[in-house]
């Protein structure tokens, strides 16, 4: 947040912890879409007209892109049904055509170490987490390099 405020602009933010096994829920993309819709509708005066999704077609989900995006799109708009917005927010996919390595190269160095990716991190202290090193996201991150810490 400090980096974004100093390089872009001030902003309001929310903070959430999602603590349930995703294999019973579906894709984190779906949960993000729901939370995005709820955040968007919480600030109607801001007239937020775009929801940006930071998703790529990862190796473990290759070939399921259409299924995943359809579910996210449906979840996002379902989360807005009763919001009665006088406009239809747009979903944008700014990194969809990038690989994980491309994203790591694209991010400013100050942010790479702050990117959260692990599906099962250990909380070492408040706001300090260590990736597990063995979930699908950790394995993908190891494959593209710059995995934090030993591993
Ligand atoms: Zn992990």
Coordinates of C-alpha atoms and ligand atoms in Angstrom, one line a residue:
X1 CA 0.0 0.0 0.0
X2 CA 2.8 2.4 0.9
X3 CA 4.4 1.8 -2.6
X4 CA 1.1 2.3 -4.5
X5 CA 0.2 5.4 -2.5
X6 CA 3.6 7.0 -3.2
X7 CA 3.7 6.0 -6.9
X8 CA 0.0 6.3 -7.9
X9 CA -2.6 7.9 -5.5
X10 CA -4.2 7.5 -2.2
X11 CA -7.0 5.0 -1.8
X12 CA -9.3 3.2 0.5
X13 CA -8.8 -0.6 1.0
X14 CA -10.2 -3.6 2.7
X15 CA -8.4 -6.5 4.2
X16 CA -9.7 -10.1 4.3
X17 CA -8.4 -13.5 5.3
X18 CA -10.0 -16.5 3.5
X19 CA -9.6 -19.6 5.6
X20 CA -11.2 -22.6 4.0
X21 CA -10.1 -25.3 1.7
X22 CA -10.5 -24.2 -1.9
X23 CA -10.9 -27.7 -3.3
X24 CA -14.4 -27.6 -1.8
X25 CA -15.1 -24.1 -2.9
X26 CA -13.8 -23.9 -6.5
X27 CA -11.3 -21.4 -7.8
X28 CA -9.9 -18.5 -5.9
X29 CA -10.8 -16.5 -9.0
X30 CA -14.5 -17.1 -8.1
X31 CA -14.1 -16.0 -4.5
X32 CA -12.2 -12.8 -5.7
X33 CA -15.1 -12.0 -8.0
X34 CA -17.6 -12.2 -5.2
X35 CA -15.5 -10.1 -2.9
X36 CA -14.8 -7.6 -5.7
X37 CA -18.6 -7.2 -6.3
X38 CA -19.2 -6.7 -2.6
X39 CA -16.5 -4.1 -2.3
X40 CA -17.7 -2.3 -5.4
X41 CA -21.3 -2.1 -4.1
X42 CA -20.1 -0.8 -0.8
X43 CA -18.9 2.4 -2.4
X44 CA -21.7 3.4 -4.7
X45 CA -20.8 7.1 -4.5
X46 CA -17.4 6.2 -6.0
X47 CA -19.1 4.8 -9.2
X48 CA -16.4 2.1 -9.6
X49 CA -16.8 1.0 -13.1
X50 CA -14.1 -1.6 -13.5
X51 CA -13.1 -4.8 -11.6
X52 CA -9.6 -5.8 -12.6
X53 CA -8.8 -9.5 -12.3
X54 CA -5.2 -10.6 -11.9
X55 CA -5.6 -14.1 -13.3
X56 CA -3.6 -16.0 -15.8
X57 CA -4.1 -19.5 -17.3
X58 CA -1.7 -21.3 -15.0
X59 CA -0.2 -24.7 -15.9
X60 CA -2.5 -26.6 -13.5
X61 CA -5.6 -25.0 -15.0
X62 CA -4.7 -24.9 -18.7
X63 CA -7.6 -25.6 -20.9
X64 CA -10.2 -24.5 -18.3
X65 CA -9.9 -20.8 -19.1
X66 CA -13.4 -20.4 -20.5
X67 CA -14.9 -22.3 -17.6
X68 CA -13.0 -20.3 -15.0
X69 CA -13.8 -16.9 -16.5
X70 CA -17.4 -17.7 -17.0
X71 CA -17.8 -18.7 -13.4
X72 CA -16.0 -15.6 -12.2
X73 CA -18.1 -13.4 -14.5
X74 CA -21.3 -14.9 -13.3
X75 CA -20.3 -14.7 -9.6
X76 CA -19.3 -11.0 -10.0
X77 CA -22.5 -10.0 -11.6
X78 CA -24.6 -12.1 -9.2
X79 CA -22.9 -10.2 -6.4
X80 CA -24.3 -7.0 -7.9
X81 CA -27.9 -8.1 -8.6
X82 CA -29.4 -6.2 -5.6
X83 CA -27.0 -3.3 -5.7
X84 CA -29.2 -1.6 -8.3
X85 CA -26.3 0.4 -9.8
X86 CA -27.3 2.8 -12.6
X87 CA -24.5 1.4 -14.7
X88 CA -22.9 -2.0 -15.4
X89 CA -19.3 -2.3 -14.1
X90 CA -16.8 -3.9 -16.5
X91 CA -14.5 -6.8 -15.7
X92 CA -11.0 -6.4 -17.1
X93 CA -8.3 -9.0 -17.4
X94 CA -5.0 -6.9 -17.6
X95 CA -2.6 -9.7 -17.1
X96 CA -4.5 -12.6 -18.7
X97 CA -2.0 -13.0 -21.6
X98 CA 1.0 -13.0 -19.3
X99 CA 2.8 -15.9 -17.8
X100 CA 3.9 -15.9 -14.1
X101 CA 7.5 -15.1 -15.1
X102 CA 6.2 -12.1 -17.2
X103 CA 4.3 -10.8 -14.2
X104 CA 7.3 -11.1 -12.0
X105 CA 9.4 -9.2 -14.6
X106 CA 6.7 -6.6 -15.0
X107 CA 6.3 -5.8 -11.3
X108 CA 8.6 -3.2 -9.7
X109 CA 11.3 -5.0 -7.6
X110 CA 9.9 -3.4 -4.4
X111 CA 6.7 -5.3 -4.9
X112 CA 7.9 -8.8 -6.0
X113 CA 8.7 -9.9 -2.5
X114 CA 5.2 -8.7 -1.3
X115 CA 3.2 -10.7 -3.8
X116 CA 1.0 -13.3 -2.1
X117 CA 0.6 -16.6 -4.0
X118 CA 0.6 -19.5 -1.5
X119 CA -2.6 -21.4 -0.9
X120 CA -1.5 -22.6 2.6
X121 CA 0.9 -20.0 4.2
X122 CA 2.0 -20.2 7.8
X123 CA 1.5 -17.0 9.7
X124 CA 4.7 -16.2 11.5
X125 CA 3.5 -12.9 13.0
X126 CA 0.6 -10.5 12.2
X127 CA 0.9 -9.7 8.5
X128 CA 4.0 -11.9 8.1
X129 CA 3.5 -15.1 6.2
X130 CA 5.8 -17.9 4.9
X131 CA 4.7 -19.8 1.8
X132 CA 4.3 -23.5 2.4
X133 CA 6.5 -24.5 -0.6
X134 CA 4.4 -27.4 -1.6
X135 CA 1.0 -26.2 -2.8
X136 CA 0.3 -25.8 -6.5
X137 CA 0.9 -22.1 -6.5
X138 CA 4.3 -22.5 -4.6
X139 CA 5.3 -25.2 -7.1
X140 CA 4.5 -22.9 -10.0
X141 CA 6.4 -20.0 -8.4
X142 CA 9.4 -22.3 -7.9
X143 CA 9.2 -23.3 -11.6
X144 CA 9.4 -19.6 -12.7
X145 CA 12.0 -18.6 -10.1
X146 CA 12.4 -16.1 -7.4
X147 CA 10.7 -18.2 -4.8
X148 CA 11.3 -16.4 -1.5
X149 CA 13.5 -18.0 1.1
X150 CA 14.9 -21.5 0.9
X151 CA 13.1 -23.9 -1.2
Ligands
LIG1 ZN1 2.1 -22.8 -0.9

